[in-house]
Amino acid sequence: MKTETTSTPAAVRSQVMAKALLFGPAPAFTSMLLGAIQNPDADVPRIVNAMRLDPGLTANVLRLANSAFFGMPRSVSSVNEAVVRLGTKRILDLIVATGLRAHLSKPLPGYGLAANNLLQHALWVAAAAEALCTELDLSTPDMLFTAGILHDIGKLLLSDAVAANSASMEAYMQREHVSFDRAEEAILGMNHAQAGAAVLDRWEFPKAMVDAVRLHHDPEHEPASDVAAAIIHVADSLAYVQGVGSGIDGLRYIACETTMRRIGITHSALEYVASVTLDRMVELEEILRY
Amino acid sequence: MSITVVSMAHMEISADPAATLITYSLGSCIGVAAYDATRKVGALIHCMLPEMAIHPQKALQQPGIFVDSGLQNMFLVMAAHGCRPESLAVHAAGAGCMMDGGDAFRIGERNTAALHRILAARGIRLAAEDVGGNVSRKLSLQIGSGAVTVTSNGTERIL
């Protein structure tokens, strides 16, 4: 007699999709900025004026714009100047990091993550992704930093389901010798990358960014698509091996060798990126604490 | 009893018998505990990467990030506390790997190799190690007793 099966993957999946629909709105001003990024004739001064009315956001944007990570040689003292000098894409990075900070700071018991662990992981991946592009002489895909910040947002949706099904997931991983994301797919009906993409789809983020998030554990699934998924995949793998934001999933992921060959990663490039990313993560976390 | 957490790329040293040094989330990073039983002085370091050659300037600012610069610094600081290389008990844990990740991601293996090389060069014996596999580990050193424990998959044991 089987009595332990209380939820099927399809049932969990529909619960998670419902959560994606109920998940809060995109951070303020993101849709305006996404519009401006896609449309060169957009009314940027209007966006700047709107942003200025939000003093908390203004303070954060200025702090980030003056950080060593995003910073310019000369200090930035107004939102207008920040937008002009950093560009709308960078401002989107700043706004998404600021807007998602509270969400990403929450503890996620299902994944064994304490408060701030997921935020640190997101900041590591965003910073490492950009450092990888620099180190490998790749042109940085649009909104790569934002994709890094958002790549694991699906863990917020799946955490309760992981907690409720952890025994089945462990048994599945033992039996099939598969990675944690495969166990999520088999037991929960979707992995955290797909769950995150559902939220970004609802927020009407650009397809390239949604794909980068959706495919970050399966970057060869649609390899012709943007290289962003490949970069996020490697940056994410680096975060896991360095123990940044790894919980019960630990090291139970696969870094795809085909992807690494495709983007031309070497072990020295990878180690160099790790060596510069720690400070950047700490710096970004410090700034976002306010 | 007091607990001091050793964060990533850092090292802590203590001569307080009531202190325990702990480091968390050792993935491919390697944690190394060194203890001088005669002096009752112990140090714990959490190194991310094998060799300072990858970023020498960074190694100067924060030696603990690399196994070679980190251990060199740790042994110097211990010597300043009167510890002698021949009386050190050295334990290591971590250096795990992903389920699959090709050569580039074998950072853990390179960390272990760097540790062995440096200890051999200094004639310091490695008392015990718990390395490899795809588990995340926690390593702790009790200064009063010199006891070293490793925790992985929720199970703690004496190393």
GROMACS .gro file of C-alpha atoms in nm:
model
  449
    1MET     CA    1   0.000   0.000   0.000
    2LYS     CA    2   0.140   0.334  -0.098
    3THR     CA    3   0.042   0.610   0.135
    4GLU     CA    4   0.346   0.838   0.123
    5THR     CA    5   0.261   0.997  -0.211
    6THR     CA    6   0.073   1.311  -0.126
    7SER     CA    7   0.171   1.528  -0.420
    8THR     CA    8   0.245   1.453  -0.782
    9PRO     CA    9   0.497   1.659  -0.981
   10ALA     CA   10   0.208   1.803  -1.182
   11ALA     CA   11   0.027   1.912  -0.865
   12VAL     CA   12   0.338   2.075  -0.719
   13ARG     CA   13   0.404   2.242  -1.052
   14SER     CA   14   0.063   2.403  -1.065
   15GLN     CA   15   0.101   2.526  -0.706
   16VAL     CA   16   0.435   2.681  -0.799
   17MET     CA   17   0.292   2.843  -1.111
   18ALA     CA   18   0.015   2.991  -0.895
   19LYS     CA   19   0.284   3.134  -0.668
   20ALA     CA   20   0.456   3.285  -0.972
   21LEU     CA   21   0.131   3.467  -1.052
   22LEU     CA   22   0.097   3.591  -0.695
   23PHE     CA   23   0.461   3.692  -0.664
   24GLY     CA   24   0.483   4.069  -0.626
   25PRO     CA   25   0.524   4.311  -0.912
   26ALA     CA   26   0.859   4.385  -1.076
   27PRO     CA   27   1.066   4.642  -0.886
   28ALA     CA   28   0.946   4.999  -0.942
   29PHE     CA   29   1.058   5.166  -1.265
   30THR     CA   30   1.179   4.843  -1.429
   31SER     CA   31   0.913   4.844  -1.699
   32MET     CA   32   0.985   5.210  -1.776
   33LEU     CA   33   1.355   5.134  -1.801
   34LEU     CA   34   1.305   4.820  -2.007
   35GLY     CA   35   1.096   5.032  -2.246
   36ALA     CA   36   1.369   5.292  -2.263
   37ILE     CA   37   1.637   5.030  -2.328
   38GLN     CA   38   1.437   4.885  -2.616
   39ASN     CA   39   1.331   5.217  -2.760
   40PRO     CA   40   1.608   5.470  -2.836
   41ASP     CA   41   1.349   5.750  -2.862
   42ALA     CA   42   1.223   5.693  -2.508
   43ASP     CA   43   1.168   5.992  -2.287
   44VAL     CA   44   1.454   5.935  -2.042
   45PRO     CA   45   1.412   6.272  -1.860
   46ARG     CA   46   1.057   6.167  -1.773
   47ILE     CA   47   1.191   5.845  -1.609
   48VAL     CA   48   1.454   6.042  -1.421
   49ASN     CA   49   1.190   6.283  -1.292
   50ALA     CA   50   0.973   5.996  -1.176
   51MET     CA   51   1.266   5.825  -1.002
   52ARG     CA   52   1.360   6.143  -0.820
   53LEU     CA   53   1.029   6.134  -0.636
   54ASP     CA   54   1.141   5.816  -0.457
   55PRO     CA   55   1.406   5.931  -0.207
   56GLY     CA   56   1.506   5.580  -0.094
   57LEU     CA   57   1.561   5.468  -0.450
   58THR     CA   58   1.749   5.787  -0.534
   59ALA     CA   59   1.983   5.733  -0.239
   60ASN     CA   60   2.048   5.372  -0.340
   61VAL     CA   61   2.108   5.455  -0.705
   62LEU     CA   62   2.356   5.725  -0.609
   63ARG     CA   63   2.534   5.499  -0.362
   64LEU     CA   64   2.561   5.220  -0.618
   65ALA     CA   65   2.659   5.460  -0.896
   66ASN     CA   66   2.948   5.581  -0.680
   67SER     CA   67   3.062   5.235  -0.569
   68ALA     CA   68   3.389   5.091  -0.694
   69PHE     CA   69   3.191   4.826  -0.880
   70PHE     CA   70   2.967   5.053  -1.088
   71GLY     CA   71   3.156   5.372  -1.024
   72MET     CA   72   3.286   5.629  -1.263
   73PRO     CA   73   3.614   5.824  -1.233
   74ARG     CA   74   3.422   6.133  -1.117
   75SER     CA   75   3.159   6.117  -0.846
   76VAL     CA   76   2.792   6.116  -0.943
   77SER     CA   77   2.567   6.347  -0.743
   78SER     CA   78   2.224   6.331  -0.910
   79VAL     CA   79   1.999   6.066  -1.060
   80ASN     CA   80   2.006   6.257  -1.386
   81GLU     CA   81   2.385   6.245  -1.396
   82ALA     CA   82   2.381   5.876  -1.298
   83VAL     CA   83   2.147   5.795  -1.588
   84VAL     CA   84   2.345   6.002  -1.837
   85ARG     CA   85   2.682   5.863  -1.734
   86LEU     CA   86   2.597   5.504  -1.653
   87GLY     CA   87   2.324   5.456  -1.914
   88THR     CA   88   1.976   5.313  -1.877
   89LYS     CA   89   2.101   4.951  -1.877
   90ARG     CA   90   2.322   5.011  -1.575
   91ILE     CA   91   2.042   5.196  -1.401
   92LEU     CA   92   1.821   4.891  -1.456
   93ASP     CA   93   2.091   4.678  -1.290
   94LEU     CA   94   2.091   4.913  -0.991
   95ILE     CA   95   1.712   4.922  -0.965
   96VAL     CA   96   1.668   4.546  -0.987
   97ALA     CA   97   1.940   4.486  -0.726
   98THR     CA   98   1.780   4.745  -0.497
   99GLY     CA   99   1.425   4.624  -0.557
  100LEU     CA  100   1.499   4.254  -0.507
  101ARG     CA  101   1.725   4.294  -0.205
  102ALA     CA  102   1.450   4.235   0.050
  103HIS     CA  103   1.323   3.923  -0.130
  104LEU     CA  104   1.669   3.775  -0.172
  105SER     CA  105   1.762   3.844   0.191
  106LYS     CA  106   1.497   3.611   0.327
  107PRO     CA  107   1.601   3.277   0.472
  108LEU     CA  108   1.490   2.980   0.257
  109PRO     CA  109   1.467   2.681   0.491
  110GLY     CA  110   1.371   2.443   0.209
  111TYR     CA  111   1.708   2.504   0.046
  112GLY     CA  112   1.896   2.526   0.377
  113LEU     CA  113   1.976   2.893   0.315
  114ALA     CA  114   2.006   3.136   0.606
  115ALA     CA  115   1.909   3.503   0.578
  116ASN     CA  116   2.124   3.685   0.318
  117ASN     CA  117   2.269   3.365   0.169
  118LEU     CA  118   2.065   3.393  -0.151
  119LEU     CA  119   2.145   3.765  -0.181
  120GLN     CA  120   2.518   3.694  -0.150
  121HIS     CA  121   2.484   3.418  -0.408
  122ALA     CA  122   2.298   3.649  -0.649
  123LEU     CA  123   2.556   3.927  -0.607
  124TRP     CA  124   2.843   3.680  -0.655
  125VAL     CA  125   2.690   3.546  -0.976
  126ALA     CA  126   2.615   3.894  -1.114
  127ALA     CA  127   2.968   4.017  -1.041
  128ALA     CA  128   3.139   3.695  -1.156
  129ALA     CA  129   2.938   3.693  -1.482
  130GLU     CA  130   3.070   4.038  -1.575
  131ALA     CA  131   3.424   3.947  -1.467
  132LEU     CA  132   3.409   3.632  -1.686
  133CYS     CA  133   3.318   3.842  -1.991
  134THR     CA  134   3.610   4.076  -1.924
  135GLU     CA  135   3.853   3.792  -1.862
  136LEU     CA  136   3.743   3.594  -2.170
  137ASP     CA  137   3.720   3.900  -2.398
  138LEU     CA  138   3.353   3.834  -2.464
  139SER     CA  139   3.121   4.126  -2.523
  140THR     CA  140   2.898   4.148  -2.218
  141PRO     CA  141   2.544   4.041  -2.306
  142ASP     CA  142   2.274   4.302  -2.240
  143MET     CA  143   2.152   4.312  -1.881
  144LEU     CA  144   2.383   4.030  -1.776
  145PHE     CA  145   2.421   4.172  -1.425
  146THR     CA  146   2.043   4.187  -1.382
  147ALA     CA  147   2.012   3.827  -1.505
  148GLY     CA  148   2.272   3.731  -1.243
  149ILE     CA  149   2.076   3.904  -0.967
  150LEU     CA  150   1.756   3.730  -1.077
  151HIS     CA  151   1.884   3.386  -1.180
  152ASP     CA  152   1.773   3.202  -0.863
  153ILE     CA  153   1.455   3.397  -0.788
  154GLY     CA  154   1.270   3.070  -0.857
  155LYS     CA  155   1.409   2.931  -0.530
  156LEU     CA  156   1.171   3.171  -0.353
  157LEU     CA  157   0.880   2.992  -0.520
  158LEU     CA  158   1.011   2.637  -0.476
  159SER     CA  159   1.149   2.650  -0.122
  160ASP     CA  160   0.833   2.525   0.053
  161ALA     CA  161   0.790   2.246  -0.202
  162VAL     CA  162   1.155   2.142  -0.159
  163ALA     CA  163   1.104   2.131   0.220
  164ALA     CA  164   0.789   1.919   0.183
  165ASN     CA  165   0.948   1.677  -0.065
  166SER     CA  166   1.310   1.666   0.049
  167ALA     CA  167   1.304   1.293   0.134
  168SER     CA  168   1.175   1.200  -0.214
  169MET     CA  169   1.427   1.434  -0.374
  170GLU     CA  170   1.717   1.284  -0.177
  171ALA     CA  171   1.605   0.931  -0.264
  172TYR     CA  172   1.575   1.025  -0.631
  173MET     CA  173   1.922   1.180  -0.640
  174GLN     CA  174   2.072   0.871  -0.471
  175ARG     CA  175   1.897   0.631  -0.703
  176GLU     CA  176   1.946   0.812  -1.032
  177HIS     CA  177   2.281   0.985  -0.959
  178VAL     CA  178   2.148   1.312  -1.090
  179SER     CA  179   2.195   1.676  -0.997
  180PHE     CA  180   1.971   1.875  -0.765
  181ASP     CA  181   1.795   2.064  -1.047
  182ARG     CA  182   1.708   1.728  -1.214
  183ALA     CA  183   1.556   1.610  -0.887
  184GLU     CA  184   1.351   1.930  -0.871
  185GLU     CA  185   1.220   1.862  -1.220
  186ALA     CA  186   1.137   1.498  -1.144
  187ILE     CA  187   0.975   1.548  -0.803
  188LEU     CA  188   0.843   1.906  -0.821
  189GLY     CA  189   0.757   1.918  -1.190
  190MET     CA  190   0.996   2.203  -1.259
  191ASN     CA  191   1.340   2.325  -1.152
  192HIS     CA  192   1.413   2.657  -0.982
  193ALA     CA  193   1.546   2.804  -1.308
  194GLN     CA  194   1.213   2.739  -1.483
  195ALA     CA  195   1.019   2.870  -1.182
  196GLY     CA  196   1.221   3.193  -1.190
  197ALA     CA  197   1.163   3.234  -1.563
  198ALA     CA  198   0.787   3.215  -1.499
  199VAL     CA  199   0.810   3.522  -1.276
  200LEU     CA  200   1.024   3.715  -1.525
  201ASP     CA  201   0.785   3.623  -1.804
  202ARG     CA  202   0.503   3.772  -1.601
  203TRP     CA  203   0.710   4.085  -1.542
  204GLU     CA  204   0.751   4.105  -1.922
  205PHE     CA  205   1.129   4.104  -1.906
  206PRO     CA  206   1.307   4.064  -2.241
  207LYS     CA  207   1.311   3.710  -2.379
  208ALA     CA  208   1.692   3.692  -2.377
  209MET     CA  209   1.696   3.755  -2.003
  210VAL     CA  210   1.412   3.514  -1.933
  211ASP     CA  211   1.598   3.248  -2.135
  212ALA     CA  212   1.925   3.313  -1.953
  213VAL     CA  213   1.748   3.248  -1.622
  214ARG     CA  214   1.544   2.953  -1.751
  215LEU     CA  215   1.845   2.775  -1.902
  216HIS     CA  216   2.111   2.851  -1.644
  217HIS     CA  217   2.135   2.484  -1.542
  218ASP     CA  218   2.086   2.357  -1.897
  219PRO     CA  219   2.282   2.599  -2.113
  220GLU     CA  220   2.321   2.362  -2.407
  221HIS     CA  221   1.948   2.305  -2.440
  222GLU     CA  222   1.917   2.593  -2.684
  223PRO     CA  223   2.283   2.680  -2.743
  224ALA     CA  224   2.206   2.910  -3.034
  225SER     CA  225   2.031   3.140  -2.789
  226ASP     CA  226   2.208   3.421  -2.612
  227VAL     CA  227   2.546   3.344  -2.457
  228ALA     CA  228   2.410   3.491  -2.130
  229ALA     CA  229   2.279   3.153  -2.013
  230ALA     CA  230   2.627   3.005  -2.061
  231ILE     CA  231   2.796   3.286  -1.868
  232ILE     CA  232   2.542   3.271  -1.584
  233HIS     CA  233   2.586   2.892  -1.576
  234VAL     CA  234   2.962   2.919  -1.525
  235ALA     CA  235   2.934   3.206  -1.274
  236ASP     CA  236   2.671   3.007  -1.082
  237SER     CA  237   2.887   2.692  -1.082
  238LEU     CA  238   3.176   2.900  -0.949
  239ALA     CA  239   2.955   3.031  -0.667
  240TYR     CA  240   2.862   2.674  -0.571
  241VAL     CA  241   3.218   2.544  -0.569
  242GLN     CA  242   3.324   2.844  -0.363
  243GLY     CA  243   3.043   2.771  -0.119
  244VAL     CA  244   2.865   3.104  -0.175
  245GLY     CA  245   2.496   3.049  -0.121
  246SER     CA  246   2.507   2.673  -0.143
  247GLY     CA  247   2.262   2.505   0.091
  248ILE     CA  248   2.129   2.150   0.090
  249ASP     CA  249   2.198   2.140  -0.284
  250GLY     CA  250   2.567   2.185  -0.198
  251LEU     CA  251   2.786   2.078  -0.487
  252ARG     CA  252   2.525   1.856  -0.643
  253TYR     CA  253   2.519   2.033  -0.976
  254ILE     CA  254   2.698   1.978  -1.306
  255ALA     CA  255   2.912   2.240  -1.476
  256CYS     CA  256   2.867   2.166  -1.844
  257GLU     CA  257   3.196   2.098  -2.022
  258THR     CA  258   3.050   2.173  -2.365
  259THR     CA  259   2.947   2.516  -2.241
  260MET     CA  260   3.291   2.579  -2.095
  261ARG     CA  261   3.454   2.488  -2.425
  262ARG     CA  262   3.205   2.707  -2.609
  263ILE     CA  263   3.297   3.018  -2.410
  264GLY     CA  264   3.665   2.920  -2.389
  265ILE     CA  265   3.708   2.905  -2.013
  266THR     CA  266   4.041   2.794  -1.869
  267HIS     CA  267   4.115   2.704  -1.510
  268SER     CA  268   4.334   3.009  -1.465
  269ALA     CA  269   4.063   3.243  -1.602
  270LEU     CA  270   3.813   3.081  -1.368
  271GLU     CA  271   4.040   3.112  -1.065
  272TYR     CA  272   4.127   3.473  -1.148
  273VAL     CA  273   3.755   3.557  -1.169
  274ALA     CA  274   3.697   3.390  -0.831
  275SER     CA  275   3.982   3.592  -0.679
  276VAL     CA  276   3.831   3.926  -0.784
  277THR     CA  277   3.466   3.839  -0.724
  278LEU     CA  278   3.477   3.799  -0.346
  279ASP     CA  279   3.557   4.167  -0.282
  280ARG     CA  280   3.296   4.283  -0.534
  281MET     CA  281   3.028   4.072  -0.369
  282VAL     CA  282   3.119   4.207  -0.025
  283GLU     CA  283   3.116   4.564  -0.157
  284LEU     CA  284   2.776   4.530  -0.326
  285GLU     CA  285   2.628   4.362  -0.019
  286GLU     CA  286   2.755   4.643   0.203
  287ILE     CA  287   2.599   4.909  -0.021
  288LEU     CA  288   2.265   4.730  -0.047
  289ARG     CA  289   2.244   4.687   0.330
  290TYR     CA  290   2.104   5.041   0.366
  291MET     CA  291   3.314   2.902   2.554
  292SER     CA  292   3.343   3.144   2.263
  293ILE     CA  293   3.305   3.078   1.894
  294THR     CA  294   3.499   3.266   1.630
  295VAL     CA  295   3.380   3.223   1.273
  296VAL     CA  296   3.654   3.223   1.013
  297SER     CA  297   3.511   3.369   0.694
  298MET     CA  298   3.611   3.288   0.339
  299ALA     CA  299   3.971   3.387   0.257
  300HIS     CA  300   4.044   3.467   0.622
  301MET     CA  301   4.254   3.319   0.902
  302GLU     CA  302   4.209   3.336   1.278
  303ILE     CA  303   4.453   3.242   1.552
  304SER     CA  304   4.377   3.194   1.920
  305ALA     CA  305   4.544   3.101   2.247
  306ASP     CA  306   4.219   3.116   2.446
  307PRO     CA  307   4.145   2.767   2.581
  308ALA     CA  308   3.773   2.847   2.582
  309ALA     CA  309   3.769   2.940   2.214
  310THR     CA  310   3.654   2.735   1.917
  311LEU     CA  311   3.738   2.844   1.563
  312ILE     CA  312   3.484   2.740   1.299
  313THR     CA  313   3.460   2.779   0.925
  314TYR     CA  314   3.149   2.702   0.719
  315SER     CA  315   3.055   2.623   0.359
  316LEU     CA  316   3.377   2.459   0.246
  317GLY     CA  317   3.292   2.355  -0.107
  318SER     CA  318   3.606   2.332  -0.321
  319CYS     CA  319   3.768   2.570  -0.072
  320ILE     CA  320   4.002   2.405   0.176
  321GLY     CA  321   4.004   2.463   0.549
  322VAL     CA  322   4.329   2.402   0.733
  323ALA     CA  323   4.360   2.380   1.113
  324ALA     CA  324   4.706   2.395   1.271
  325TYR     CA  325   4.754   2.336   1.644
  326ASP     CA  326   5.052   2.347   1.874
  327ALA     CA  327   4.970   2.126   2.174
  328THR     CA  328   5.270   2.246   2.374
  329ARG     CA  329   5.171   2.613   2.342
  330LYS     CA  330   4.794   2.552   2.321
  331VAL     CA  331   4.777   2.786   2.023
  332GLY     CA  332   4.568   2.707   1.718
  333ALA     CA  333   4.487   2.868   1.385
  334LEU     CA  334   4.223   2.802   1.122
  335ILE     CA  335   4.222   2.926   0.764
  336HIS     CA  336   3.963   2.908   0.481
  337CYS     CA  337   4.141   2.924   0.143
  338MET     CA  338   3.953   2.959  -0.187
  339LEU     CA  339   4.216   2.896  -0.453
  340PRO     CA  340   4.548   2.711  -0.482
  341GLU     CA  341   4.815   2.959  -0.585
  342MET     CA  342   4.891   3.327  -0.547
  343ALA     CA  343   5.046   3.334  -0.897
  344ILE     CA  344   4.689   3.379  -1.026
  345HIS     CA  345   4.668   3.728  -0.868
  346PRO     CA  346   4.983   3.822  -0.671
  347GLN     CA  347   4.858   4.168  -0.577
  348LYS     CA  348   4.545   4.019  -0.422
  349ALA     CA  349   4.761   3.775  -0.224
  350LEU     CA  350   4.945   4.070  -0.068
  351GLN     CA  351   4.620   4.232   0.049
  352GLN     CA  352   4.450   3.912   0.160
  353PRO     CA  353   4.690   3.615   0.175
  354GLY     CA  354   4.418   3.378   0.302
  355ILE     CA  355   4.249   3.369  -0.037
  356PHE     CA  356   4.521   3.133  -0.172
  357VAL     CA  357   4.651   2.812  -0.018
  358ASP     CA  358   5.020   2.898  -0.071
  359SER     CA  359   5.016   3.259   0.050
  360GLY     CA  360   4.762   3.176   0.320
  361LEU     CA  361   4.964   2.893   0.475
  362GLN     CA  362   5.285   3.090   0.449
  363ASN     CA  363   5.119   3.372   0.642
  364MET     CA  364   4.956   3.135   0.891
  365PHE     CA  365   5.287   2.966   0.977
  366LEU     CA  366   5.455   3.306   1.014
  367VAL     CA  367   5.187   3.425   1.255
  368MET     CA  368   5.208   3.099   1.449
  369ALA     CA  369   5.587   3.130   1.469
  370ALA     CA  370   5.536   3.478   1.613
  371HIS     CA  371   5.324   3.309   1.883
  372GLY     CA  372   5.616   3.079   1.962
  373CYS     CA  373   5.486   2.774   1.774
  374ARG     CA  374   5.747   2.548   1.614
  375PRO     CA  375   5.680   2.366   1.287
  376GLU     CA  376   5.769   2.025   1.436
  377SER     CA  377   5.508   2.057   1.710
  378LEU     CA  378   5.220   2.146   1.477
  379ALA     CA  379   4.930   1.909   1.418
  380VAL     CA  380   4.774   2.000   1.082
  381HIS     CA  381   4.428   1.885   0.970
  382ALA     CA  382   4.249   1.973   0.647
  383ALA     CA  383   3.893   1.946   0.517
  384GLY     CA  384   3.699   2.059   0.211
  385ALA     CA  385   3.831   2.056  -0.146
  386GLY     CA  386   3.509   1.906  -0.278
  387CYS     CA  387   3.401   1.912  -0.639
  388MET     CA  388   3.086   1.937  -0.844
  389MET     CA  389   2.923   1.618  -0.975
  390ASP     CA  390   3.088   1.694  -1.306
  391GLY     CA  391   3.270   2.003  -1.416
  392GLY     CA  392   3.571   1.921  -1.629
  393ASP     CA  393   3.925   2.032  -1.561
  394ALA     CA  394   3.850   2.399  -1.501
  395PHE     CA  395   3.628   2.322  -1.204
  396ARG     CA  396   3.874   2.084  -1.032
  397ILE     CA  397   3.964   2.368  -0.798
  398GLY     CA  398   3.931   2.137  -0.497
  399GLU     CA  399   4.190   1.891  -0.629
  400ARG     CA  400   4.427   2.178  -0.705
  401ASN     CA  401   4.375   2.313  -0.353
  402THR     CA  402   4.462   1.974  -0.199
  403ALA     CA  403   4.770   1.942  -0.421
  404ALA     CA  404   4.885   2.291  -0.318
  405LEU     CA  405   4.839   2.204   0.051
  406HIS     CA  406   5.042   1.883   0.020
  407ARG     CA  407   5.317   2.061  -0.172
  408ILE     CA  408   5.352   2.338   0.084
  409LEU     CA  409   5.351   2.108   0.383
  410ALA     CA  410   5.609   1.881   0.218
  411ALA     CA  411   5.833   2.178   0.140
  412ARG     CA  412   5.825   2.281   0.507
  413GLY     CA  413   5.857   1.928   0.640
  414ILE     CA  414   5.524   1.956   0.822
  415ARG     CA  415   5.320   1.639   0.852
  416LEU     CA  416   4.947   1.634   0.771
  417ALA     CA  417   4.779   1.451   1.061
  418ALA     CA  418   4.451   1.385   0.877
  419GLU     CA  419   4.236   1.516   0.596
  420ASP     CA  420   3.876   1.481   0.483
  421VAL     CA  421   3.869   1.606   0.125
  422GLY     CA  422   3.692   1.554  -0.209
  423GLY     CA  423   3.347   1.433  -0.298
  424ASN     CA  424   3.051   1.658  -0.368
  425VAL     CA  425   2.971   1.754  -0.013
  426SER     CA  426   2.996   2.084   0.165
  427ARG     CA  427   3.182   2.077   0.498
  428LYS     CA  428   3.219   2.267   0.822
  429LEU     CA  429   3.555   2.251   1.004
  430SER     CA  430   3.619   2.343   1.366
  431LEU     CA  431   3.916   2.357   1.600
  432GLN     CA  432   3.887   2.368   1.980
  433ILE     CA  433   4.178   2.560   2.122
  434GLY     CA  434   4.165   2.403   2.471
  435SER     CA  435   4.186   2.042   2.351
  436GLY     CA  436   4.312   2.072   1.995
  437ALA     CA  437   4.014   1.861   1.883
  438VAL     CA  438   3.928   1.903   1.515
  439THR     CA  439   3.580   1.814   1.393
  440VAL     CA  440   3.432   1.799   1.045
  441THR     CA  441   3.061   1.817   0.971
  442SER     CA  442   2.908   1.711   0.641
  443ASN     CA  443   2.558   1.598   0.549
  444GLY     CA  444   2.452   1.684   0.903
  445THR     CA  445   2.699   1.442   1.067
  446GLU     CA  446   2.981   1.567   1.286
  447ARG     CA  447   3.293   1.358   1.351
  448ILE     CA  448   3.639   1.397   1.498
  449LEU     CA  449   3.905   1.423   1.231
   0.00000   0.00000   0.00000
